[in-house]
Tab-separated table of C-alpha atoms in Angstrom:
chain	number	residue	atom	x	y	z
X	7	UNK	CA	123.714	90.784	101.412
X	8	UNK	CA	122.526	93.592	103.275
X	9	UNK	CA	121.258	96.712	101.083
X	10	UNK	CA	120.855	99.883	102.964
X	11	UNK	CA	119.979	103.835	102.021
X	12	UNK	CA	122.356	106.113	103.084
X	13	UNK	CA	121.333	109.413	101.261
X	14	UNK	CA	118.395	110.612	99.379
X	15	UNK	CA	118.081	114.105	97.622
X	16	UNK	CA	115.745	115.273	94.659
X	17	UNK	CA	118.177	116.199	91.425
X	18	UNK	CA	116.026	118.572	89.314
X	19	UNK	CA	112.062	118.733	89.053
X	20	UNK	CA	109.645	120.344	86.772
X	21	UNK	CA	106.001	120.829	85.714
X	22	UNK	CA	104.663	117.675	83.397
X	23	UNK	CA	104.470	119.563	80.080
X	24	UNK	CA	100.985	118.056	79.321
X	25	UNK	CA	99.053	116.372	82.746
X	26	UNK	CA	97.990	119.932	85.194
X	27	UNK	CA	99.436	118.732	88.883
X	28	UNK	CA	101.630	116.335	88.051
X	29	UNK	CA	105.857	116.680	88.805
X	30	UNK	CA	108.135	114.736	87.189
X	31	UNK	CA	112.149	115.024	88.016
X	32	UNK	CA	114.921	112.341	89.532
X	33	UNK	CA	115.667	112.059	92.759
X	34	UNK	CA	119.333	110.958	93.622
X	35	UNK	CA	119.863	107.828	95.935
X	36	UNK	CA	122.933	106.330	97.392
X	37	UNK	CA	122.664	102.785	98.535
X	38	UNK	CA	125.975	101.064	100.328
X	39	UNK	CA	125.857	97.272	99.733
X	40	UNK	CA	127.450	95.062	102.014
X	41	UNK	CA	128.022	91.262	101.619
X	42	UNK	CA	130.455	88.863	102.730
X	43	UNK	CA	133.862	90.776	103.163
X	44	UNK	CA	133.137	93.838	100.360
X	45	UNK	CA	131.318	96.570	101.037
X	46	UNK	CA	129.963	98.611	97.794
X	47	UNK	CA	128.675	102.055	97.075
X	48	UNK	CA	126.198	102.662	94.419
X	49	UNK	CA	124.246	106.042	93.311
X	50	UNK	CA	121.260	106.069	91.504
X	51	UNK	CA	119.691	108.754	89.362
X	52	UNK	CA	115.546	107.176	89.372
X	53	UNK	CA	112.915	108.647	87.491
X	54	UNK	CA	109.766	109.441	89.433
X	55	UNK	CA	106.805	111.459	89.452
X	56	UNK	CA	104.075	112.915	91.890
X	57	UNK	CA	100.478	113.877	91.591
X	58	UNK	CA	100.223	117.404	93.609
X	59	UNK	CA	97.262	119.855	94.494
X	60	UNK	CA	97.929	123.064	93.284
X	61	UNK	CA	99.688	125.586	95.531
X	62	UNK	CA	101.875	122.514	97.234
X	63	UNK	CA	105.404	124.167	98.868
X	64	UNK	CA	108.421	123.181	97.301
X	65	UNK	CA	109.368	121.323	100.332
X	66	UNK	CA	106.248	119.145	99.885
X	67	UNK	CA	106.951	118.450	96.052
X	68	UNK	CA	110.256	117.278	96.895
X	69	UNK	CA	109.178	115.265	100.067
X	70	UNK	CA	106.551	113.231	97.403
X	71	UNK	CA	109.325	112.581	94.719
X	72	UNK	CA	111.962	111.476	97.511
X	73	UNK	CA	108.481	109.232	98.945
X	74	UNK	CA	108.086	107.928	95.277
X	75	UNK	CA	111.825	106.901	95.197
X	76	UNK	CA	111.532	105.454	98.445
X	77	UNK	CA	108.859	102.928	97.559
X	78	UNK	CA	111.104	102.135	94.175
X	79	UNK	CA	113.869	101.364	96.395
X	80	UNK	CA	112.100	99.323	98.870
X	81	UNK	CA	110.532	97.251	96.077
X	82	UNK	CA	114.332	96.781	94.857
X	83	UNK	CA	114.990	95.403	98.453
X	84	UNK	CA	112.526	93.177	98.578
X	85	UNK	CA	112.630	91.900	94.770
X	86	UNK	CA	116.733	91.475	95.692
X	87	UNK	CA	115.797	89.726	99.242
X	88	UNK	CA	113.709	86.941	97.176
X	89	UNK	CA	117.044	85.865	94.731
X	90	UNK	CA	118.874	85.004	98.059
């Protein structure tokens, strides 16, 4: 089984309402899943958050939640990899 990201795309982000710096927000991932003779789509709202100086673009707030899903995902992969 072969698990492999095929999009990646921050949903909605905001301000922590308490911790100065911090973003919180979900960042939508597709995954396709192939095995022997099915191939499976799945999309995945995940929960993340990023510790940013002030002043950081919106490009680079987004670009640390997609990184935080990222490393989520690749723990998934290898946690998945280890049941085989």
């Amino acid at each position: 089984m072969t698990i492999e990201l095929i999009d990646i795309a921050v949903r909605d982000k905001q301000s922590h309402p308490r911790l100065q710096g911090r973003t919180t927000g979900h960042v939508r991932a597709v995954l396709a899943e192939q095995g022997p003779g099915r191939q499976q789509t799945h999309e995945l709202a995940i929960s993340v958050w990023a510790d940013l100086p002030e002043g950081s673009s919106d490009a680079d707030i987004d670009m640390a939640l997609m990184l935080k899903a990222a490393d989520i995902i690749a723990r998934l992969k290898s946690n998945l990899a280890g049941t085989d």
